[in-house]
C-alpha cells in the first residue's frame, strides 16, 4: 500500500505523510520522531486494503493451512475450498512460495470457518483421509489452531503455544466440547490430543483432588 494511498485513506495531505517517512531533505530535516495525536489516530485507523494480486508474506497463510491439516483437513480439501490446484498447493502449505493478497484472504476465510470444525469422519474414506492428514501433520510438526493466537499468527516472530495445558484445563475443555455437541473424536481433534491423554489427565486430576 503506497504512501499516497495511505494519505488518501487517512484523510491527510500527501506532504504530511511524505515528511513523516522521509523528512524534508531540501531543508535538511530528517523524518520526525513524533507525530500529533490527531495525525496518529487517522493513520492507525487506515485498514490495509491490498489489490488481490499484490504479493504479501506467506507465513500466516502457511500456518493457517498447517493448522487445519493438524485437525484432519486434507490439503486437497483445503485447496478445493480456495479454488487452487492441488499440485500447486504443497509449496504454499510449506511457506515456500509467494502468496497473493487474494489467496491469503481466501485461506484466512476458510481458516476462520474451519479452525474449530474437525474434518468429517462419517464415511470410511473420510476417516482414512483424516488419519492421513493427522499423521502427516504430526510428522511435519504442524500444530493445531489452538496453538496460535489470531492476533499474532501472521507475525514471523510468533511461536506456537505447544506446551501441555494444565490437566484441569484439558479435561474441562474436552468436556465442554462434548457437552456442546462435538463428538468425542471431534473434541480430540480440536484439542490435538489422544483419548488416552484425556483419560490420563482425568485420572491425575481425580488423584490430586
PDB file of C-alpha atoms in Angstrom:
ATOM      1  CA  UNK A   1       0.000   0.000   0.000  1.00  0.00           C
ATOM      2  CA  UNK A   2       1.751   3.153  -1.216  1.00  0.00           C
ATOM      3  CA  UNK A   3       2.204   6.247   0.926  1.00  0.00           C
ATOM      4  CA  UNK A   4      -0.063   8.327  -1.308  1.00  0.00           C
ATOM      5  CA  UNK A   5      -2.855   5.806  -0.884  1.00  0.00           C
ATOM      6  CA  UNK A   6      -2.263   5.799   2.863  1.00  0.00           C
ATOM      7  CA  UNK A   7      -2.557   9.582   2.890  1.00  0.00           C
ATOM      8  CA  UNK A   8      -5.843   9.485   0.954  1.00  0.00           C
ATOM      9  CA  UNK A   9      -7.286   6.766   3.185  1.00  0.00           C
ATOM     10  CA  UNK A  10      -6.302   8.676   6.321  1.00  0.00           C
ATOM     11  CA  UNK A  11      -7.632  11.996   5.041  1.00  0.00           C
ATOM     12  CA  UNK A  12      -4.194  13.594   5.312  1.00  0.00           C
ATOM     13  CA  UNK A  13      -2.254  15.678   2.827  1.00  0.00           C
ATOM     14  CA  UNK A  14       0.403  13.763   0.879  1.00  0.00           C
ATOM     15  CA  UNK A  15       3.051  16.171   2.156  1.00  0.00           C
ATOM     16  CA  UNK A  16       2.232  15.264   5.760  1.00  0.00           C
ATOM     17  CA  UNK A  17       2.781  11.562   5.181  1.00  0.00           C
ATOM     18  CA  UNK A  18       5.830  12.223   2.991  1.00  0.00           C
ATOM     19  CA  UNK A  19       7.514  14.227   5.759  1.00  0.00           C
ATOM     20  CA  UNK A  20       6.751  11.540   8.328  1.00  0.00           C
ATOM     21  CA  UNK A  21       8.523   8.986   6.143  1.00  0.00           C
ATOM     22  CA  UNK A  22      11.302  10.983   4.510  1.00  0.00           C
ATOM     23  CA  UNK A  23      11.506  14.289   6.354  1.00  0.00           C
ATOM     24  CA  UNK A  24      12.240  17.388   4.274  1.00  0.00           C
ATOM     25  CA  UNK A  25      15.633  16.896   2.599  1.00  0.00           C
ATOM     26  CA  UNK A  26      15.508  20.353   0.978  1.00  0.00           C
ATOM     27  CA  UNK A  27      15.593  21.880   4.457  1.00  0.00           C
ATOM     28  CA  UNK A  28      17.866  19.276   5.968  1.00  0.00           C
ATOM     29  CA  UNK A  29      15.036  17.857   8.096  1.00  0.00           C
ATOM     30  CA  UNK A  30      15.036  14.162   8.981  1.00  0.00           C
ATOM     31  CA  UNK A  31      11.803  12.151   9.485  1.00  0.00           C
ATOM     32  CA  UNK A  32      10.014  13.295  12.619  1.00  0.00           C
ATOM     33  CA  UNK A  33      10.196  11.032  15.655  1.00  0.00           C
ATOM     34  CA  UNK A  34       6.957  12.479  16.976  1.00  0.00           C
ATOM     35  CA  UNK A  35       3.522  12.915  15.481  1.00  0.00           C
ATOM     36  CA  UNK A  36       0.441  14.793  16.582  1.00  0.00           C
ATOM     37  CA  UNK A  37      -2.167  12.613  18.312  1.00  0.00           C
ATOM     38  CA  UNK A  38      -4.827  13.511  15.729  1.00  0.00           C
ATOM     39  CA  UNK A  39      -2.495  12.531  12.872  1.00  0.00           C
ATOM     40  CA  UNK A  40      -1.532   9.281  14.581  1.00  0.00           C
ATOM     41  CA  UNK A  41      -5.196   8.435  15.150  1.00  0.00           C
ATOM     42  CA  UNK A  42      -6.011   8.925  11.468  1.00  0.00           C
ATOM     43  CA  UNK A  43      -3.062   6.803  10.335  1.00  0.00           C
ATOM     44  CA  UNK A  44      -3.830   3.992  12.761  1.00  0.00           C
ATOM     45  CA  UNK A  45      -7.433   3.916  11.541  1.00  0.00           C
ATOM     46  CA  UNK A  46      -6.353   3.073   7.983  1.00  0.00           C
ATOM     47  CA  UNK A  47      -7.238  -0.501   7.069  1.00  0.00           C
ATOM     48  CA  UNK A  48      -4.890  -2.384   4.794  1.00  0.00           C
ATOM     49  CA  UNK A  49      -6.704  -2.863   1.501  1.00  0.00           C
ATOM     50  CA  UNK A  50      -4.331  -4.524  -0.928  1.00  0.00           C
ATOM     51  CA  UNK A  51      -5.101  -5.398  -4.518  1.00  0.00           C
ATOM     52  CA  UNK A  52      -5.847  -9.110  -4.916  1.00  0.00           C
ATOM     53  CA  UNK A  53      -2.690  -9.622  -6.951  1.00  0.00           C
ATOM     54  CA  UNK A  54      -0.348  -7.887  -4.516  1.00  0.00           C
ATOM     55  CA  UNK A  55       2.354 -10.125  -3.037  1.00  0.00           C
ATOM     56  CA  UNK A  56       2.226 -10.477   0.753  1.00  0.00           C
ATOM     57  CA  UNK A  57       4.239 -12.517   3.297  1.00  0.00           C
ATOM     58  CA  UNK A  58       3.261 -16.182   3.181  1.00  0.00           C
ATOM     59  CA  UNK A  59       3.956 -17.225   6.765  1.00  0.00           C
ATOM     60  CA  UNK A  60       0.453 -16.600   8.117  1.00  0.00           C
ATOM     61  CA  UNK A  61      -1.126 -18.392   5.164  1.00  0.00           C
ATOM     62  CA  UNK A  62       1.150 -21.407   5.630  1.00  0.00           C
ATOM     63  CA  UNK A  63       0.454 -21.537   9.372  1.00  0.00           C
ATOM     64  CA  UNK A  64      -3.302 -21.475   8.817  1.00  0.00           C
ATOM     65  CA  UNK A  65      -3.137 -24.295   6.276  1.00  0.00           C
ATOM     66  CA  UNK A  66      -0.876 -26.365   8.510  1.00  0.00           C
ATOM     67  CA  UNK A  67      -3.187 -25.861  11.492  1.00  0.00           C
ATOM     68  CA  UNK A  68      -6.199 -27.080   9.508  1.00  0.00           C
ATOM     69  CA  UNK A  69      -4.287 -30.171   8.396  1.00  0.00           C
ATOM     70  CA  UNK A  70      -3.389 -30.763  12.056  1.00  0.00           C
ATOM     71  CA  UNK A  71      -7.096 -31.165  12.882  1.00  0.00           C
ATOM     72  CA  UNK A  72      -7.727 -33.527   9.996  1.00  0.00           C
ATOM     73  CA  UNK A  73      -8.485 -31.386   6.950  1.00  0.00           C
ATOM     74  CA  UNK A  74      -6.653 -32.727   3.910  1.00  0.00           C
ATOM     75  CA  UNK A  75      -4.602 -30.417   1.731  1.00  0.00           C
ATOM     76  CA  UNK A  76      -6.754 -31.473  -1.227  1.00  0.00           C
ATOM     77  CA  UNK A  77      -9.934 -30.288   0.504  1.00  0.00           C
ATOM     78  CA  UNK A  78      -8.368 -27.011   1.573  1.00  0.00           C
ATOM     79  CA  UNK A  79      -7.055 -26.424  -1.949  1.00  0.00           C
ATOM     80  CA  UNK A  80     -10.511 -27.096  -3.397  1.00  0.00           C
ATOM     81  CA  UNK A  81     -12.099 -24.700  -0.904  1.00  0.00           C
ATOM     82  CA  UNK A  82      -9.919 -21.823  -2.103  1.00  0.00           C
ATOM     83  CA  UNK A  83     -10.080 -22.786  -5.775  1.00  0.00           C
ATOM     84  CA  UNK A  84      -6.446 -23.816  -6.112  1.00  0.00           C
ATOM     85  CA  UNK A  85      -4.985 -26.764  -7.985  1.00  0.00           C
ATOM     86  CA  UNK A  86      -3.679 -29.387  -5.555  1.00  0.00           C
ATOM     87  CA  UNK A  87      -0.420 -29.686  -7.488  1.00  0.00           C
ATOM     88  CA  UNK A  88       0.370 -26.049  -6.694  1.00  0.00           C
ATOM     89  CA  UNK A  89      -0.726 -26.275  -3.084  1.00  0.00           C
ATOM     90  CA  UNK A  90       2.171 -28.097  -1.417  1.00  0.00           C
ATOM     91  CA  UNK A  91       4.694 -25.237  -1.646  1.00  0.00           C
ATOM     92  CA  UNK A  92       2.029 -22.854  -0.323  1.00  0.00           C
ATOM     93  CA  UNK A  93       1.342 -25.077   2.686  1.00  0.00           C
ATOM     94  CA  UNK A  94       5.054 -25.207   3.450  1.00  0.00           C
ATOM     95  CA  UNK A  95       5.534 -21.463   3.014  1.00  0.00           C
ATOM     96  CA  UNK A  96       7.916 -21.979   0.110  1.00  0.00           C
ATOM     97  CA  UNK A  97       6.183 -19.765  -2.447  1.00  0.00           C
ATOM     98  CA  UNK A  98       4.937 -16.216  -2.679  1.00  0.00           C
ATOM     99  CA  UNK A  99       1.277 -15.653  -1.950  1.00  0.00           C
ATOM    100  CA  UNK A 100      -1.074 -13.023  -3.317  1.00  0.00           C
ATOM    101  CA  UNK A 101      -3.308 -10.951  -1.089  1.00  0.00           C
ATOM    102  CA  UNK A 102      -6.308 -12.659  -2.705  1.00  0.00           C
ATOM    103  CA  UNK A 103      -5.059 -16.143  -1.846  1.00  0.00           C
ATOM    104  CA  UNK A 104      -4.114 -15.069   1.675  1.00  0.00           C
ATOM    105  CA  UNK A 105      -7.620 -13.672   2.182  1.00  0.00           C
ATOM    106  CA  UNK A 106      -9.214 -16.872   0.861  1.00  0.00           C
ATOM    107  CA  UNK A 107      -7.146 -19.022   3.228  1.00  0.00           C
ATOM    108  CA  UNK A 108      -7.936 -16.697   6.128  1.00  0.00           C
ATOM    109  CA  UNK A 109     -11.664 -17.001   5.403  1.00  0.00           C
ATOM    110  CA  UNK A 110     -11.543 -20.801   5.265  1.00  0.00           C
ATOM    111  CA  UNK A 111      -9.434 -20.902   8.410  1.00  0.00           C
ATOM    112  CA  UNK A 112     -11.939 -18.742  10.293  1.00  0.00           C
ATOM    113  CA  UNK A 113     -14.728 -21.087   9.189  1.00  0.00           C
ATOM    114  CA  UNK A 114     -12.991 -24.410   9.851  1.00  0.00           C
ATOM    115  CA  UNK A 115     -10.465 -23.849  12.633  1.00  0.00           C
ATOM    116  CA  UNK A 116     -12.901 -25.103  15.268  1.00  0.00           C
ATOM    117  CA  UNK A 117     -14.565 -27.644  12.981  1.00  0.00           C
ATOM    118  CA  UNK A 118     -12.795 -31.008  12.642  1.00  0.00           C
ATOM    119  CA  UNK A 119     -12.931 -32.686   9.251  1.00  0.00           C
ATOM    120  CA  UNK A 120     -15.929 -35.035   8.772  1.00  0.00           C
ATOM    121  CA  UNK A 121     -15.382 -38.709   9.566  1.00  0.00           C
ATOM    122  CA  UNK A 122     -18.816 -40.222   8.931  1.00  0.00           C
ATOM    123  CA  UNK A 123     -17.634 -42.245   5.916  1.00  0.00           C
ATOM    124  CA  UNK A 124     -14.806 -44.764   5.718  1.00  0.00           C
ATOM    125  CA  UNK A 125     -12.852 -42.806   3.111  1.00  0.00           C
ATOM    126  CA  UNK A 126     -13.248 -39.652   5.213  1.00  0.00           C
ATOM    127  CA  UNK A 127     -11.806 -41.374   8.278  1.00  0.00           C
ATOM    128  CA  UNK A 128      -8.885 -42.580   6.189  1.00  0.00           C
ATOM    129  CA  UNK A 129      -8.279 -39.076   4.845  1.00  0.00           C
ATOM    130  CA  UNK A 130      -8.390 -37.569   8.318  1.00  0.00           C
ATOM    131  CA  UNK A 131      -5.981 -40.169   9.684  1.00  0.00           C
ATOM    132  CA  UNK A 132      -3.513 -39.473   6.885  1.00  0.00           C
ATOM    133  CA  UNK A 133      -3.729 -35.738   7.492  1.00  0.00           C
ATOM    134  CA  UNK A 134      -3.207 -36.131  11.236  1.00  0.00           C
ATOM    135  CA  UNK A 135      -0.182 -38.375  10.691  1.00  0.00           C
ATOM    136  CA  UNK A 136       1.288 -36.002   8.111  1.00  0.00           C
ATOM    137  CA  UNK A 137       0.873 -33.012  10.423  1.00  0.00           C
ATOM    138  CA  UNK A 138       2.393 -34.884  13.358  1.00  0.00           C
ATOM    139  CA  UNK A 139       5.467 -35.891  11.353  1.00  0.00           C
ATOM    140  CA  UNK A 140       5.858 -32.370   9.942  1.00  0.00           C
ATOM    141  CA  UNK A 141       5.491 -30.800  13.379  1.00  0.00           C
ATOM    142  CA  UNK A 142       2.432 -28.792  12.395  1.00  0.00           C
ATOM    143  CA  UNK A 143       0.276 -27.560  15.272  1.00  0.00           C
ATOM    144  CA  UNK A 144      -3.474 -27.130  15.690  1.00  0.00           C
ATOM    145  CA  UNK A 145      -5.319 -23.781  15.604  1.00  0.00           C
ATOM    146  CA  UNK A 146      -5.405 -23.734  19.408  1.00  0.00           C
ATOM    147  CA  UNK A 147      -1.631 -23.270  19.408  1.00  0.00           C
ATOM    148  CA  UNK A 148      -1.910 -19.949  17.581  1.00  0.00           C
ATOM    149  CA  UNK A 149      -3.204 -16.572  18.693  1.00  0.00           C
ATOM    150  CA  UNK A 150      -5.301 -14.970  15.960  1.00  0.00           C
ATOM    151  CA  UNK A 151      -3.625 -11.632  16.647  1.00  0.00           C
ATOM    152  CA  UNK A 152      -0.088 -12.935  16.077  1.00  0.00           C
ATOM    153  CA  UNK A 153      -0.388 -15.851  13.649  1.00  0.00           C
ATOM    154  CA  UNK A 154       0.910 -13.594  10.846  1.00  0.00           C
ATOM    155  CA  UNK A 155       3.864 -12.395  12.915  1.00  0.00           C
ATOM    156  CA  UNK A 156       7.102 -14.150  11.855  1.00  0.00           C
ATOM    157  CA  UNK A 157       8.398 -13.790  15.420  1.00  0.00           C
ATOM    158  CA  UNK A 158       5.385 -15.520  16.982  1.00  0.00           C
ATOM    159  CA  UNK A 159       5.786 -19.073  18.239  1.00  0.00           C
ATOM    160  CA  UNK A 160       3.005 -21.628  18.747  1.00  0.00           C
ATOM    161  CA  UNK A 161       1.897 -22.371  22.274  1.00  0.00           C
ATOM    162  CA  UNK A 162       2.654 -26.068  22.267  1.00  0.00           C
ATOM    163  CA  UNK A 163       3.279 -26.620  25.951  1.00  0.00           C
ATOM    164  CA  UNK A 164       0.993 -29.211  27.514  1.00  0.00           C
ATOM    165  CA  UNK A 165      -2.062 -27.497  29.002  1.00  0.00           C
ATOM    166  CA  UNK A 166      -2.859 -27.972  32.653  1.00  0.00           C
ATOM    167  CA  UNK A 167      -4.666 -31.236  33.310  1.00  0.00           C
ATOM    168  CA  UNK A 168      -7.716 -29.445  34.653  1.00  0.00           C
ATOM    169  CA  UNK A 169      -7.894 -27.135  31.625  1.00  0.00           C
ATOM    170  CA  UNK A 170      -7.512 -30.041  29.203  1.00  0.00           C
ATOM    171  CA  UNK A 171     -10.262 -32.091  30.821  1.00  0.00           C
ATOM    172  CA  UNK A 172     -12.555 -29.083  31.160  1.00  0.00           C
ATOM    173  CA  UNK A 173     -12.041 -28.114  27.517  1.00  0.00           C
ATOM    174  CA  UNK A 174     -12.726 -31.678  26.376  1.00  0.00           C
ATOM    175  CA  UNK A 175     -15.870 -31.992  28.498  1.00  0.00           C
ATOM    176  CA  UNK A 176     -17.112 -28.589  27.326  1.00  0.00           C
ATOM    177  CA  UNK A 177     -16.714 -29.527  23.661  1.00  0.00           C
ATOM    178  CA  UNK A 178     -18.567 -32.828  24.113  1.00  0.00           C
ATOM    179  CA  UNK A 179     -21.339 -31.207  26.151  1.00  0.00           C
ATOM    180  CA  UNK A 180     -21.807 -28.609  23.409  1.00  0.00           C
ATOM    181  CA  UNK A 181     -22.352 -31.058  20.593  1.00  0.00           C
ATOM    182  CA  UNK A 182     -18.926 -32.223  19.432  1.00  0.00           C
ATOM    183  CA  UNK A 183     -18.350 -35.946  19.152  1.00  0.00           C
ATOM    184  CA  UNK A 184     -15.559 -37.373  21.289  1.00  0.00           C
ATOM    185  CA  UNK A 185     -13.484 -37.882  18.151  1.00  0.00           C
ATOM    186  CA  UNK A 186     -14.019 -34.284  17.065  1.00  0.00           C
ATOM    187  CA  UNK A 187     -13.154 -32.949  20.516  1.00  0.00           C
ATOM    188  CA  UNK A 188      -9.875 -34.870  20.447  1.00  0.00           C
ATOM    189  CA  UNK A 189      -9.065 -33.441  17.010  1.00  0.00           C
ATOM    190  CA  UNK A 190      -9.773 -29.887  18.122  1.00  0.00           C
ATOM    191  CA  UNK A 191      -7.561 -30.259  21.188  1.00  0.00           C
ATOM    192  CA  UNK A 192      -4.881 -32.133  19.289  1.00  0.00           C
ATOM    193  CA  UNK A 193      -4.671 -34.940  21.858  1.00  0.00           C
ATOM    194  CA  UNK A 194      -5.481 -38.639  22.113  1.00  0.00           C
ATOM    195  CA  UNK A 195      -8.195 -40.277  24.179  1.00  0.00           C
ATOM    196  CA  UNK A 196      -5.529 -41.849  26.376  1.00  0.00           C
ATOM    197  CA  UNK A 197      -4.167 -38.363  27.132  1.00  0.00           C
ATOM    198  CA  UNK A 198      -7.613 -37.235  28.276  1.00  0.00           C
ATOM    199  CA  UNK A 199      -8.076 -40.373  30.370  1.00  0.00           C
ATOM    200  CA  UNK A 200      -4.644 -39.939  31.927  1.00  0.00           C
ATOM    201  CA  UNK A 201      -5.289 -36.269  32.699  1.00  0.00           C
ATOM    202  CA  UNK A 202      -8.639 -37.144  34.259  1.00  0.00           C
ATOM    203  CA  UNK A 203      -7.079 -39.819  36.481  1.00  0.00           C
ATOM    204  CA  UNK A 204      -4.320 -37.459  37.601  1.00  0.00           C
ATOM    205  CA  UNK A 205      -6.862 -34.736  38.299  1.00  0.00           C
ATOM    206  CA  UNK A 206      -9.003 -37.114  40.372  1.00  0.00           C
ATOM    207  CA  UNK A 207      -5.989 -38.355  42.321  1.00  0.00           C
ATOM    208  CA  UNK A 208      -4.921 -34.799  43.115  1.00  0.00           C
ATOM    209  CA  UNK A 209      -8.382 -33.776  44.326  1.00  0.00           C
TER     210      UNK A 209
END
